[in-house]
Structure formats: C-alpha cells, structure tokens
Amino acid sequence: MTSSDAVVAGQSRAVAYGGGSGLWRASVARSSVELKSFFRNRQSLFFTLLLPIVLLLVLGSIFSGTVPGTHTDFKQMFVAGIIACGIMSVSFNGLAINIAIERDNGMIRRLASSPMPKTAYFVGKIVRVVVTGVLEAAILLVVGVALFHLPMPSDPGHWITFSWVLLLGAASCSLLAVAFSAVIPNARSAAAIVTLPFLVLQFISGVFFPYSELPAWMQTIAAFFPLKWMTQGLRSVFLPADFAVVEPAHAWELGRTAVVLGSWCAAALLLSLLTFRWRGANVR
Amino acid sequence: MSDDQANPIRVRGLRKQYGSSHTLRGVDLDVRPGEVFALLGPNGAGKTTTVEILEGVRRRTGGEVQVLGRDPAEDSPRWRARLGIVPQTTGAYTDLTVREVVEHFASFYPAPLPADQVIGMVGLGKQERKQAQTLSGGQLRRLDVAVGVVGDPDLIFLDEPTTGLDPEARAEAWDLVRYFADQGKTTVLTTHYLDEVEALAQRAAVIVAGAIVETGAVSELGGRREVPATVSFTATGGLSAAGLPELPPDTTVDARTDDVITLRTHGPTRALAALLPWAAEAGVGELRDLRVHRPTLEDVYLKLIRENQGELS
C-alpha cells in the first residue's frame, strides 16, 4: 500500500466511522467488559456485593427487640438500612475502587488513546452499577423477607418510592465515586481509602442504630450526605407509617430526600466533570 | 489532507513548560510517509513528552504540531482511529483473557485487523485464552503492542516497545514493525537500544535536554560518514610504524604504544591493500589483532550526547 492509498483508506474509514453506531458499539463493548470483570473479580465480588449481605446475615441475627418508641422489630429497621448500604457499596465503593484501578493499570489511558467515544466509558459504568445494584437489592430483599420477616409493601406507591430512592441514591453515589476517585493516589490503597467514609457514614446514618438515638452533631453531619436520606427513604417503604414518629422530623420527609439526593447528583456531576482525568500524572 | 500526504508528522518550535522548567524548548520534526523514524535521547530529555504531545495525550505550551493533517489537541475520534499507540508503561488488563482484550479494543475501530492475526503477530497464540493478569511481563508487553496496533493504524507510536522483552520476543516485535512498514504505514519509535534503531529505522532524531541536536538518516547520523574508519593491528616480526608503506593521503598514524599501530583513514580498503603485501614482504603472514572499525551508531550517539549536554547544562 502506498502512502496515498493509506490516506484514501483513512478517509473512507472516517466515513464508515459513523458517530451514533460507533457510540452504540463501544457502549455495548464497554458494558460487557464491565460485567465480565466485575463477576470474575473475587475482590470486587466480595467487597462490594457480598459484604452487605454478610453484614445483614451476621448483625441481623444478633439484633433483637423493638425500636424504642415503636412496635417495629429492630431487625426490620436494620434490613431497610442495609439495603441502602448495599446500594452505596456497589455504586460508591465499587466504582471508586474500579476507577482507581483502571487509572493505575493503564486501562483508562489506553481507552483514551483509542477512538472510543468517551461517553461509552460512562455508559459502561452505569450498566455496571445498575446490574450490580439490582442484584444486590434483590438478594438483600430476599434474605430480609426470608430470614427477618421484612414486610413487603403491597401498594404500587411504596414500590415507586423504593425505585426512585434507589435510583437517585445509586446515581448520587456513583457520581460521588467518580469525583472521589480523584483523591485515591493508587490502586493498592483504593479499598482502604473508600472504606473509611463508607464505614463512618454507615454508623452515623441510622443503619446500625436508630437515627434518633445518635448525638445531635452526628445527625447533623449525616444529614449532609446521601446515605442518611437513602436509609430514611427505604424505611418509609418497608416500615409501618407510625414508625415516622421516631424520625427526626417525625415524618418521612420524602420531598426533602428527593431534593437532597438530587442536589448531590448535580454537585457530584459537576465535581466529576472538574476532576475526572483521562490523562495526567496519575493516569499510568 | 495535502499536508497529510506530504508528511504524517510536522512539528515546528514545539515547547512544553511546567512552571518555570522547560521540558521542550523548540522541537522541529518532520516524519515522512512510510518511514520508521527513531527518536533517541537520554532519560528525561523529552522523548516521551514529545511523543505524548503528538499522540494528543499531553497539551503543548507552544509551537505548531500537525499529525496526519490535524492538530492532536483536537482529539477527534476519526483521527484517533488512524493512530496506533503503545505507551511506555505496560498496561495490566485484569479479569479479561488475551483474546477478549484484543477484541475489546478492536471494537472501537472502524476497520480493525482480525483479532487472530494480531494475536499471532505478537506471538500470544498459545496464551489467547489465558487471563491477562497471569501473563509474564514480556507477554503483557506484547499484549500492549497488540492493543496498540489492532486498529490497523496509518501512524504508529511505539514508546520503548521492547524494553523487558527477551531476545526472541524482541525479534518478533521487530518483525511487527517491519510488517507495518511494508504496508506503507509510518512508525515513530523511541528506544534506548541503538541496534534496534539500526535494524528498523531509516531516519532518527537525537533529543537532548528538550531540543533536537541532530536529525537525519541513521547511516549518516552525527557525521558517521565523515568520521574516518580505524585500522589497527599489533606490530610483530620486523614491522614498525616507521617502516609503513605508502598509505592513502588522508591517513594519520597513531603508534603511541610500542607495538599497536592505529591508522585513521577514509580509505580503509586502500590502506589494507597496501598493508597486506607490506606485511607479507616482511615475512608476517598474519597481522595480529587486525581490526577495521567504523564508528557505530552508539559511538556517534554517545559523542552527540556528551557534546550537547556539556553545552546545555
């Protein structure tokens, strides 16, 4: 092939490279690789998918009695909280660790060097979070119902609340993960650095202890972050209406939940746009 | 596209500055269609920075850069589809098999090479079903090369592609470079191995402290053609520097040590033609330690580096 042939071939290829179909193909390819690597990797399977399930089994078997001021079994409050944790785990922990690893092992750099439309990378991440999030929520629900008598709501209204709380929760946590990955220096420290905020938020957001029993300053800090609102939203789905009296506002505050989670989505999206790097000193 | 037909890479006055430190201080480069072009220089001279600016991976501070007729900073997917990039650091592709990795990257290109062919070309046929994280360092490097070229690029950047490879893998990597050169593709190669440059590249540039100090055909780099050849032997029997026969007129004789005679001349063949009957006449059938030495690329390269580092630092 002479060089002018190569140029012609380049032009005809450029024509063949249609924007829309290129994005679709690349998104399918990314999504498939995301899921393969998630389910083949024992570390990601254990730390993000199985850990909340193990927590539910162990702690659910320890907790007993009812939440003070209500007739609600403590275990049921805990199941609602741990589903929110499970969603945070697959979105925030899973994604932040995954992006830190891909930045460290050269994947992000090589994708940026290829003609892959950049959007396809994030489509793949969304598919990863959606599939693992649905799986996580389904397993926790089944375990919660089977072992801890979690009452299933029978009206569509509660299920609609369930869906949008999980969706907004997963979206805000995923976007936060993209932004948070910028402060992770390398792949080795990723799991440790991600686990700290996750653990702290679990303790102060009313997962293991009724939220109203926490010191006021802890409640104030927790109210700034998504997990508190996710647990509260899910309690509104699974717990009886009169449980709302022990919530800080003596109500479920679903409107405020939507506003807080929505604001986190917007803020974290902005942060992600400012901090995500396809190239640079940290991208090896 | 006319620029593109002229030269796939055209760089004028390229500068890169981090704070007050100048990594590149005015680099000019022309890479011609279909050639293998080597970029040489010591560590930290600016080779990788230059290549990464050409790849659109890094932004420049100043100067003009055209790669395949486009400014790399535009970073358009159509332009990317014609580039093949093998970065200096080896990538790790966790939880995917060799074949999956190659097919994955192939899916981003409009007209990729068949995965089988690329896997064969880099010599990973036996490993294609193995998970990438179980590969050896050299095998991972080959997988990197496969990922870089699977899009059937018109212009290939290879940043130290053979570092850490065993001799056999290195030979395979060379074959791969020749394969693309035979297809009329253009290759920019950075490497520390000068034998690699001699074997693969037609032209080369030497970069020292952020500036190009020499550019030209590999065979003529650093005035290699102008530097005289050296003929040396150990004087035995009745031979001595004083009794040398008539030699080509430009010959200089160096006989500082008693028995080793060193001649520098542009006509080593004619010098030998005079020396051999002279030795035979003196009854010396075999000139001991006879050597004809032309300056190697390494000689001129090291000389260039020494001269220019002294100047710049």
Coordinates of C-alpha atoms in Angstrom, one line a residue:
Chain A
M1 CA 0.0 0.0 0.0
T2 CA 1.4 3.4 -0.9
S3 CA 1.1 6.3 1.4
S4 CA -1.6 8.0 -0.7
D5 CA -3.6 4.7 -0.6
A6 CA -3.3 4.8 3.1
V7 CA -4.7 8.3 3.2
V8 CA -7.6 7.3 1.0
A9 CA -8.2 4.3 3.2
G10 CA -8.1 6.6 6.2
Q11 CA -10.8 8.9 4.6
S12 CA -13.1 6.0 3.7
R13 CA -12.7 4.7 7.2
A14 CA -13.5 8.0 8.6
V15 CA -16.8 7.9 6.6
A16 CA -17.5 4.4 7.8
Y17 CA -16.9 5.7 11.4
G18 CA -20.4 7.0 12.0
G19 CA -20.9 8.8 15.3
G20 CA -24.1 7.1 16.5
S21 CA -23.3 3.5 15.7
G22 CA -19.7 4.0 17.0
L23 CA -21.1 5.0 20.4
W24 CA -23.6 2.2 20.5
R25 CA -21.0 -0.5 19.6
A26 CA -18.4 1.0 22.0
S27 CA -21.1 1.2 24.8
V28 CA -22.0 -2.5 24.3
A29 CA -18.4 -3.5 24.3
R30 CA -17.6 -1.5 27.5
S31 CA -20.7 -2.8 29.3
S32 CA -19.9 -6.4 28.5
V33 CA -16.3 -5.9 29.7
E34 CA -17.5 -4.1 32.9
L35 CA -19.8 -7.0 33.8
K36 CA -17.2 -9.7 32.9
S37 CA -14.6 -8.1 35.1
F38 CA -17.0 -7.5 38.0
F39 CA -18.2 -11.1 38.2
R40 CA -14.7 -12.6 37.6
N41 CA -13.0 -10.5 40.2
R42 CA -13.3 -12.1 43.7
Q43 CA -12.2 -8.9 45.4
S44 CA -14.9 -6.8 43.8
L45 CA -17.5 -9.5 44.3
F46 CA -16.7 -9.9 48.0
F47 CA -16.1 -6.3 49.0
T48 CA -19.0 -4.7 47.1
L49 CA -21.6 -7.3 46.5
L50 CA -21.2 -9.8 49.4
L51 CA -20.1 -7.7 52.3
P52 CA -23.5 -6.0 52.9
I53 CA -25.1 -9.5 52.6
V54 CA -22.7 -10.9 55.2
L55 CA -23.4 -7.9 57.4
L56 CA -27.1 -8.5 57.1
L57 CA -26.8 -12.2 58.0
V58 CA -24.5 -11.7 60.9
L59 CA -25.8 -8.5 62.5
G60 CA -29.5 -9.3 61.7
S61 CA -29.0 -12.5 63.7
I62 CA -27.6 -10.5 66.7
F63 CA -30.0 -7.6 66.9
S64 CA -33.2 -8.2 68.8
G65 CA -36.2 -6.3 70.4
T66 CA -38.1 -3.4 69.0
V67 CA -37.0 0.2 68.2
P68 CA -37.8 2.3 71.3
G69 CA -41.0 4.3 70.9
T70 CA -42.3 2.0 68.2
H71 CA -43.7 -1.6 67.8
T72 CA -41.2 -2.2 64.9
D73 CA -38.7 -5.0 65.1
F74 CA -35.2 -3.6 65.2
K75 CA -34.2 -6.2 62.6
Q76 CA -36.6 -4.7 60.1
M77 CA -35.2 -1.2 60.6
F78 CA -31.8 -2.7 60.0
V79 CA -32.8 -4.6 56.8
A80 CA -34.1 -1.3 55.3
G81 CA -30.8 0.4 56.2
I82 CA -28.6 -2.3 54.9
I83 CA -30.3 -2.3 51.5
A84 CA -29.3 1.4 51.3
C85 CA -25.8 0.4 52.3
G86 CA -25.7 -2.3 49.7
I87 CA -26.6 0.3 47.0
M88 CA -23.9 2.6 48.3
S89 CA -21.5 -0.3 48.3
V90 CA -21.9 -1.3 44.7
S91 CA -22.1 2.3 43.5
F92 CA -19.8 4.4 45.6
N93 CA -17.2 1.8 46.9
G94 CA -17.3 -0.4 43.8
L95 CA -17.0 2.3 41.3
A96 CA -14.4 4.4 43.1
I97 CA -12.1 1.4 43.6
N98 CA -12.7 0.3 40.0
I99 CA -11.9 3.7 38.5
A100 CA -8.8 4.0 40.7
I101 CA -7.6 0.5 39.5
E102 CA -8.3 1.4 35.8
R103 CA -6.4 4.6 36.2
D104 CA -3.5 2.8 37.7
N105 CA -3.3 -0.2 35.4
G106 CA -3.3 1.7 32.2
M107 CA -6.9 0.9 31.1
I108 CA -8.1 4.5 31.1
R109 CA -5.1 5.7 29.3
R110 CA -5.4 3.1 26.6
L111 CA -9.1 3.8 26.2
A112 CA -8.4 7.5 25.8
S113 CA -5.8 6.6 23.2
S114 CA -8.3 4.6 21.2
P115 CA -11.1 6.2 19.2
M116 CA -13.7 5.0 21.8
P117 CA -16.3 7.8 22.3
K118 CA -15.6 9.0 25.8
T119 CA -19.3 8.6 26.7
A120 CA -19.1 4.9 26.2
Y121 CA -16.9 4.6 29.2
F122 CA -19.5 6.1 31.4
V123 CA -22.3 4.1 29.8
G124 CA -20.4 1.0 30.8
K125 CA -20.1 2.3 34.4
I126 CA -23.8 2.9 34.5
V127 CA -24.6 -0.6 33.3
R128 CA -22.2 -2.0 35.9
V129 CA -23.9 -0.1 38.7
V130 CA -27.4 -0.8 37.5
V131 CA -26.8 -4.6 37.1
T132 CA -24.9 -5.0 40.4
G133 CA -27.3 -2.7 42.2
V134 CA -30.4 -4.5 41.1
L135 CA -28.7 -7.8 42.0
E136 CA -27.6 -6.5 45.4
A137 CA -31.1 -5.1 46.2
A138 CA -32.8 -8.3 45.1
I139 CA -30.5 -10.6 47.2
L140 CA -30.9 -8.3 50.3
L141 CA -34.7 -8.2 49.8
V142 CA -35.0 -11.9 49.5
V143 CA -32.8 -12.5 52.6
G144 CA -34.6 -9.8 54.5
V145 CA -38.0 -11.3 53.7
A146 CA -37.0 -15.0 54.2
L147 CA -35.0 -14.6 57.4
F148 CA -36.0 -11.4 59.1
H149 CA -39.7 -11.2 58.1
L150 CA -39.3 -7.9 56.3
P151 CA -42.9 -6.9 55.4
M152 CA -43.3 -6.3 51.6
P153 CA -45.3 -3.3 50.7
S154 CA -48.4 -4.3 48.6
D155 CA -49.3 -0.9 47.0
P156 CA -47.5 0.5 44.0
G157 CA -46.9 3.8 45.7
H158 CA -44.3 2.3 48.1
W159 CA -42.6 0.5 45.2
I160 CA -42.4 3.7 43.3
T161 CA -40.7 5.3 46.3
F162 CA -38.4 2.3 46.6
S163 CA -37.4 2.7 42.9
W164 CA -36.7 6.4 42.9
V165 CA -34.9 6.3 46.2
L166 CA -32.6 3.5 44.9
L167 CA -32.2 5.2 41.6
L168 CA -31.3 8.7 43.0
G169 CA -29.2 7.1 45.7
A170 CA -27.2 5.0 43.2
A171 CA -26.8 7.9 40.8
S172 CA -25.6 10.3 43.5
C173 CA -23.2 7.7 45.0
S174 CA -21.9 6.7 41.5
L175 CA -21.2 10.3 40.6
L176 CA -19.6 10.9 44.0
A177 CA -17.4 7.8 43.3
V178 CA -16.2 9.3 40.1
A179 CA -15.3 12.5 41.9
F180 CA -13.9 10.8 45.0
S181 CA -11.6 8.6 42.8
A182 CA -9.6 11.7 42.1
V183 CA -8.3 11.7 45.7
I184 CA -7.2 8.0 45.6
P185 CA -3.5 8.0 44.8
N186 CA -3.2 4.4 43.6
A187 CA -5.0 1.1 43.2
R188 CA -3.4 -0.5 46.2
S189 CA -4.8 2.0 48.7
A190 CA -8.2 2.3 46.9
A191 CA -10.2 -0.2 49.0
A192 CA -8.8 1.2 52.3
I193 CA -9.5 4.8 51.4
V194 CA -13.0 4.1 50.2
T195 CA -14.0 2.0 53.2
L196 CA -13.4 4.8 55.7
P197 CA -16.2 7.2 54.6
F198 CA -18.4 4.2 53.9
L199 CA -18.0 2.8 57.5
V200 CA -18.4 6.2 59.1
L201 CA -21.5 7.1 57.2
Q202 CA -23.0 3.7 58.0
F203 CA -22.6 4.3 61.7
I204 CA -23.9 7.9 61.7
S205 CA -26.7 7.4 59.2
G206 CA -29.1 5.2 61.2
V207 CA -28.2 1.8 59.8
F208 CA -27.0 0.0 62.9
F209 CA -28.5 2.4 65.5
P210 CA -31.8 4.2 65.3
Y211 CA -31.0 7.6 63.9
S212 CA -32.8 9.5 66.7
E213 CA -30.6 7.9 69.3
L214 CA -27.4 9.3 67.8
P215 CA -25.9 12.5 69.2
A216 CA -27.3 15.6 67.6
W217 CA -24.0 16.7 66.0
M218 CA -23.7 13.3 64.3
Q219 CA -27.2 13.6 63.0
T220 CA -26.3 17.0 61.6
I221 CA -23.2 15.6 59.8
A222 CA -25.1 12.6 58.5
A223 CA -27.9 14.8 57.1
F224 CA -25.4 16.4 54.7
F225 CA -24.7 13.0 53.0
P226 CA -26.8 10.8 50.8
L227 CA -26.8 7.6 52.9
K228 CA -29.0 9.0 55.7
W229 CA -31.7 10.0 53.2
M230 CA -31.5 6.7 51.4
T231 CA -32.0 4.7 54.6
Q232 CA -34.8 7.0 55.7
G233 CA -36.5 6.7 52.3
L234 CA -36.3 2.9 52.4
R235 CA -37.7 2.8 56.0
S236 CA -40.7 4.7 54.6
V237 CA -41.1 1.9 52.1
F238 CA -40.8 -1.1 54.4
L239 CA -41.7 0.1 58.0
P240 CA -45.2 0.9 59.2
A241 CA -46.4 4.5 58.9
D242 CA -46.3 5.1 62.6
F243 CA -42.5 4.5 62.6
A244 CA -42.2 8.0 61.2
V245 CA -42.6 9.5 64.7
V246 CA -39.1 8.4 65.7
E247 CA -37.6 10.1 62.5
P248 CA -36.0 13.4 63.3
A249 CA -38.8 15.4 61.7
H250 CA -41.5 13.0 62.9
A251 CA -42.2 12.5 59.2
W252 CA -40.7 10.6 56.2
E253 CA -39.6 13.8 54.5
L254 CA -39.7 12.2 51.0
G255 CA -39.7 15.5 49.3
R256 CA -36.6 16.6 51.1
T257 CA -35.0 13.2 50.4
A258 CA -35.5 13.8 46.7
V259 CA -34.1 17.3 46.9
V260 CA -31.0 16.2 48.9
L261 CA -30.2 13.3 46.6
G262 CA -30.9 15.3 43.5
S263 CA -28.7 18.1 44.7
W264 CA -25.9 15.5 45.4
C265 CA -26.3 14.2 41.8
A266 CA -25.9 17.7 40.4
A267 CA -23.0 18.7 42.7
A268 CA -21.2 15.4 42.2
L269 CA -21.6 15.6 38.5
L270 CA -20.0 19.0 38.5
L271 CA -17.2 17.7 40.7
S272 CA -16.7 14.7 38.4
L273 CA -16.5 16.9 35.3
L274 CA -13.9 19.1 37.1
T275 CA -11.8 16.2 38.5
F276 CA -12.0 13.2 36.1
R277 CA -8.8 12.8 34.1
W278 CA -8.3 10.8 31.0
R279 CA -4.6 11.6 31.2
G280 CA -2.1 13.2 33.5
A281 CA 0.4 12.3 36.1
N282 CA -1.9 9.9 38.0
V283 CA -3.0 8.1 34.8
R284 CA -0.5 5.4 34.1
Chain B
M1 CA -5.3 16.3 3.5
S2 CA -2.5 17.7 1.3
D3 CA -0.3 18.2 4.4
D4 CA -1.1 14.7 5.4
Q5 CA 0.1 13.4 2.1
A6 CA 3.2 15.4 2.4
N7 CA 4.3 14.4 5.9
P8 CA 2.3 12.5 8.5
I9 CA 4.1 14.5 11.3
R10 CA 5.2 18.1 11.1
V11 CA 6.4 19.9 14.2
R12 CA 7.7 23.4 14.4
G13 CA 9.0 25.2 17.5
L14 CA 7.3 22.8 19.9
R15 CA 7.6 23.9 23.5
K16 CA 6.4 22.4 26.8
Q17 CA 6.8 24.2 30.0
Y18 CA 5.9 23.1 33.6
G19 CA 6.1 26.2 35.7
S20 CA 9.5 27.7 35.1
S21 CA 11.1 24.5 33.9
H22 CA 11.3 24.0 30.1
T23 CA 10.8 20.3 29.2
L24 CA 10.8 21.0 25.5
R25 CA 12.5 24.2 24.1
G26 CA 11.6 24.4 20.4
V27 CA 11.5 21.0 18.8
D28 CA 11.3 20.7 15.0
L29 CA 10.4 17.4 13.4
D30 CA 9.4 16.0 10.1
V31 CA 8.4 12.4 9.8
R32 CA 8.0 11.2 6.2
P33 CA 5.3 8.8 4.9
G34 CA 6.1 5.2 5.3
E35 CA 9.3 5.5 7.2
V36 CA 10.3 4.2 10.6
F37 CA 11.5 7.2 12.5
A38 CA 13.5 6.8 15.7
L39 CA 13.5 9.3 18.5
L40 CA 16.7 8.9 20.6
G41 CA 17.9 10.6 23.7
P42 CA 18.9 10.1 27.3
N43 CA 16.2 9.6 30.0
G44 CA 14.5 12.9 30.8
A45 CA 15.5 14.5 27.5
G46 CA 11.9 14.9 26.4
K47 CA 11.3 11.9 24.1
T48 CA 8.1 10.7 25.8
T49 CA 6.8 14.3 26.3
T50 CA 7.2 14.9 22.6
V51 CA 5.6 11.6 21.7
E52 CA 2.7 12.2 24.1
I53 CA 2.0 15.6 22.6
L54 CA 2.0 14.1 19.1
E55 CA -0.5 11.4 20.4
G56 CA -2.8 14.1 21.8
V57 CA -2.2 12.7 25.3
R58 CA -0.4 15.9 26.6
R59 CA -1.0 19.5 25.8
R60 CA 1.8 21.7 24.5
T61 CA 2.7 25.1 25.7
G62 CA 3.6 26.5 22.3
G63 CA 4.6 25.7 18.7
E64 CA 2.9 24.1 15.7
V65 CA 2.0 20.4 15.5
Q66 CA 0.3 18.6 12.7
V67 CA -0.2 14.8 12.9
L68 CA -2.0 13.2 10.0
G69 CA -3.0 16.7 9.0
R70 CA -4.7 17.5 12.3
D71 CA -3.8 19.3 15.5
P72 CA -3.5 16.5 18.1
A73 CA -5.1 18.8 20.7
E74 CA -8.4 18.4 18.8
D75 CA -8.5 14.8 19.8
S76 CA -11.1 13.7 17.3
P77 CA -12.2 10.0 17.3
R78 CA -11.8 9.8 13.5
W79 CA -8.2 11.0 13.8
R80 CA -7.6 8.6 16.7
A81 CA -8.9 5.7 14.6
R82 CA -5.8 6.1 12.4
L83 CA -3.3 6.1 15.2
G84 CA -1.7 3.2 16.9
I85 CA -0.3 3.9 20.3
V86 CA 1.9 1.8 22.6
P87 CA 2.8 3.8 25.6
Q88 CA 6.0 3.4 27.6
T89 CA 4.4 1.9 30.7
T90 CA 3.0 -1.6 30.4
G91 CA -0.7 -1.9 30.9
A92 CA -2.4 -4.5 33.1
Y93 CA -5.7 -5.9 31.8
T94 CA -7.3 -7.6 34.8
D95 CA -10.0 -10.2 34.6
L96 CA -10.0 -10.5 30.8
T97 CA -8.4 -13.1 28.5
V98 CA -5.8 -12.1 25.9
R99 CA -8.4 -12.6 23.2
E100 CA -11.1 -10.6 25.0
V101 CA -8.7 -7.7 25.5
V102 CA -7.8 -7.6 21.8
E103 CA -11.4 -8.0 20.6
H104 CA -12.5 -5.3 23.1
F105 CA -10.1 -2.7 21.7
A106 CA -10.8 -3.8 18.1
S107 CA -14.5 -3.0 18.6
F108 CA -13.6 0.7 18.9
Y109 CA -12.1 0.9 15.4
P110 CA -14.0 1.2 12.1
A111 CA -11.7 -1.3 10.3
P112 CA -9.6 -3.3 12.7
L113 CA -7.3 -6.2 11.9
P114 CA -8.7 -9.6 12.7
A115 CA -8.0 -10.5 16.4
D116 CA -6.5 -13.8 15.4
Q117 CA -4.0 -12.1 13.1
V118 CA -2.9 -9.6 15.7
I119 CA -2.6 -12.2 18.5
G120 CA -0.5 -14.3 16.2
M121 CA 1.7 -11.3 15.1
V122 CA 2.7 -10.6 18.7
G123 CA 3.2 -14.3 19.4
L124 CA 0.5 -14.8 22.0
G125 CA -1.4 -17.5 20.1
K126 CA -0.8 -20.1 22.9
Q127 CA -1.9 -17.6 25.6
E128 CA -5.1 -16.3 23.9
R129 CA -7.4 -18.0 26.4
K130 CA -5.3 -17.0 29.5
Q131 CA -6.4 -14.3 31.8
A132 CA -4.2 -11.2 31.2
Q133 CA -3.1 -11.0 34.8
T134 CA -1.5 -14.4 34.6
L135 CA 0.9 -13.4 31.8
S136 CA 4.6 -12.7 32.3
G137 CA 5.9 -9.2 32.0
G138 CA 7.1 -9.8 28.4
Q139 CA 3.8 -11.3 27.4
L140 CA 1.9 -8.3 28.9
R141 CA 4.1 -6.0 26.8
R142 CA 3.2 -8.0 23.7
L143 CA -0.5 -7.7 24.6
D144 CA 0.1 -4.0 24.9
V145 CA 1.6 -3.9 21.4
A146 CA -1.4 -5.9 20.1
V147 CA -3.8 -3.4 21.7
G148 CA -1.9 -0.6 20.1
V149 CA -2.0 -1.9 16.5
V150 CA -5.3 -3.8 16.4
G151 CA -7.0 -0.8 14.7
D152 CA -4.7 -1.2 11.6
P153 CA -3.2 2.3 12.1
D154 CA -1.7 4.5 9.5
L155 CA 0.7 6.0 12.0
I156 CA 2.1 4.0 14.9
F157 CA 3.8 5.4 18.0
L158 CA 6.0 2.8 19.9
D159 CA 7.5 4.2 23.1
E160 CA 10.2 1.8 24.1
P161 CA 8.2 -1.2 22.9
T162 CA 10.9 -3.9 23.5
T163 CA 12.1 -2.9 27.0
G164 CA 12.0 -6.0 29.1
L165 CA 11.5 -8.4 26.3
D166 CA 13.7 -11.5 25.8
P167 CA 15.7 -11.7 22.5
E168 CA 13.1 -13.9 20.8
A169 CA 10.2 -11.6 21.7
R170 CA 12.3 -8.7 20.6
A171 CA 12.8 -10.2 17.2
E172 CA 9.1 -10.7 16.9
A173 CA 8.5 -7.1 17.8
W174 CA 10.9 -6.1 15.1
D175 CA 9.1 -8.3 12.6
L176 CA 5.9 -6.5 13.6
V177 CA 7.4 -3.1 13.0
R178 CA 8.7 -4.3 9.6
Y179 CA 5.2 -5.7 8.8
F180 CA 3.6 -2.3 9.2
A181 CA 6.4 -0.6 7.4
D182 CA 5.9 -2.9 4.4
Q183 CA 2.2 -1.9 4.4
G184 CA 3.3 1.7 3.9
K185 CA 2.5 2.7 7.5
T186 CA 4.6 5.2 9.3
T187 CA 6.2 4.4 12.7
V188 CA 7.7 6.6 15.3
L189 CA 9.9 4.6 17.6
T190 CA 11.5 5.7 20.9
T191 CA 14.1 3.3 22.2
H192 CA 17.3 3.0 24.2
Y193 CA 18.6 0.2 22.0
L194 CA 20.7 1.5 19.2
D195 CA 20.9 -1.8 17.4
E196 CA 17.1 -1.6 17.2
V197 CA 17.4 1.8 15.5
E198 CA 20.0 0.4 13.1
A199 CA 17.8 -2.6 12.3
L200 CA 14.5 -0.8 11.9
A201 CA 14.7 2.9 11.4
Q202 CA 15.6 4.9 8.2
R203 CA 15.9 8.2 9.9
A204 CA 16.4 9.4 13.5
A205 CA 16.4 12.5 15.7
V206 CA 18.5 12.8 18.8
I207 CA 16.9 14.9 21.5
V208 CA 19.0 16.3 24.4
A209 CA 17.6 18.5 27.2
G210 CA 14.5 19.3 25.3
A211 CA 16.0 20.2 22.0
I212 CA 16.8 18.3 18.8
V213 CA 20.6 18.2 18.4
E214 CA 20.7 16.1 15.3
T215 CA 18.3 14.7 12.8
G216 CA 18.9 12.7 9.6
A217 CA 19.4 9.3 8.1
V218 CA 20.5 6.7 10.6
S219 CA 23.5 5.8 8.4
E220 CA 24.7 9.5 8.4
L221 CA 23.8 10.5 11.9
G222 CA 26.4 12.5 13.8
G223 CA 28.5 12.8 10.6
R224 CA 29.1 9.0 10.7
R225 CA 30.1 9.1 7.0
E226 CA 32.6 11.8 7.6
V227 CA 34.3 10.2 10.6
P228 CA 37.3 8.2 9.4
A229 CA 37.5 4.4 9.9
T230 CA 40.1 3.0 12.1
V231 CA 42.5 0.2 11.1
S232 CA 44.6 -1.3 13.8
F233 CA 47.0 -4.2 14.3
T234 CA 49.8 -5.3 16.6
A235 CA 53.3 -5.0 15.1
T236 CA 55.1 -8.3 15.2
G237 CA 58.3 -9.5 13.5
G238 CA 60.1 -6.7 11.6
L239 CA 57.1 -4.5 11.3
S240 CA 57.2 -1.0 12.8
A241 CA 55.4 2.3 12.4
A242 CA 58.5 3.9 10.9
G243 CA 58.6 1.4 8.0
L244 CA 54.9 1.7 6.9
P245 CA 54.3 1.6 3.2
E246 CA 52.6 4.4 1.2
L247 CA 49.0 4.8 2.5
P248 CA 46.0 6.8 1.3
P249 CA 46.9 10.5 1.6
D250 CA 44.4 11.3 4.4
T251 CA 45.8 8.6 6.7
T252 CA 47.0 9.6 10.1
V253 CA 49.2 7.1 12.0
D254 CA 49.0 6.7 15.8
A255 CA 51.7 4.5 17.2
R256 CA 51.9 5.8 20.7
T257 CA 52.1 2.4 22.2
D258 CA 55.2 0.4 21.1
D259 CA 53.5 -2.4 19.2
V260 CA 49.9 -1.4 18.4
I261 CA 49.7 0.6 15.2
T262 CA 46.4 2.6 14.6
L263 CA 45.6 4.2 11.3
R264 CA 42.7 6.6 10.7
T265 CA 41.6 7.0 7.1
H266 CA 38.6 7.4 4.9
G267 CA 40.1 4.7 2.7
P268 CA 40.4 1.6 4.9
T269 CA 40.2 -0.8 1.9
R270 CA 43.1 1.0 0.1
A271 CA 45.1 1.1 3.3
L272 CA 44.7 -2.7 3.7
A273 CA 45.7 -3.2 0.0
A274 CA 49.0 -1.5 0.9
L275 CA 49.4 -3.1 4.3
L276 CA 49.0 -6.7 3.3
P277 CA 51.8 -7.0 0.7
W278 CA 54.0 -4.9 3.1
A279 CA 53.4 -7.4 5.9
A280 CA 53.9 -10.4 3.6
E281 CA 57.2 -8.9 2.4
A282 CA 58.4 -8.7 6.0
G283 CA 57.5 -12.3 6.4
V284 CA 54.4 -11.7 8.5
G285 CA 51.7 -13.8 7.1
E286 CA 49.0 -12.8 9.6
L287 CA 48.7 -9.3 11.0
R288 CA 48.0 -9.9 14.7
D289 CA 44.8 -8.3 16.1
L290 CA 43.9 -6.8 12.8
R291 CA 40.7 -4.7 13.1
V292 CA 38.8 -2.4 10.8
H293 CA 36.4 -0.3 12.9
R294 CA 33.8 2.1 11.5
P295 CA 32.1 4.4 14.1
T296 CA 28.9 2.6 15.3
L297 CA 25.7 4.4 15.9
E298 CA 26.5 4.0 19.6
D299 CA 29.8 5.9 19.2
V300 CA 28.3 8.8 17.4
Y301 CA 25.2 8.9 19.7
L302 CA 27.3 9.0 22.8
K303 CA 29.5 11.6 21.3
L304 CA 26.5 13.7 20.4
I305 CA 25.1 13.4 23.9
R306 CA 28.4 14.3 25.6
E307 CA 28.9 17.4 23.4
N308 CA 25.4 18.7 23.8
Q309 CA 24.9 18.0 27.4
G310 CA 28.1 20.0 28.1
E311 CA 26.7 22.9 26.1
L312 CA 23.3 23.0 27.6
S313 CA 23.9 22.3 31.3

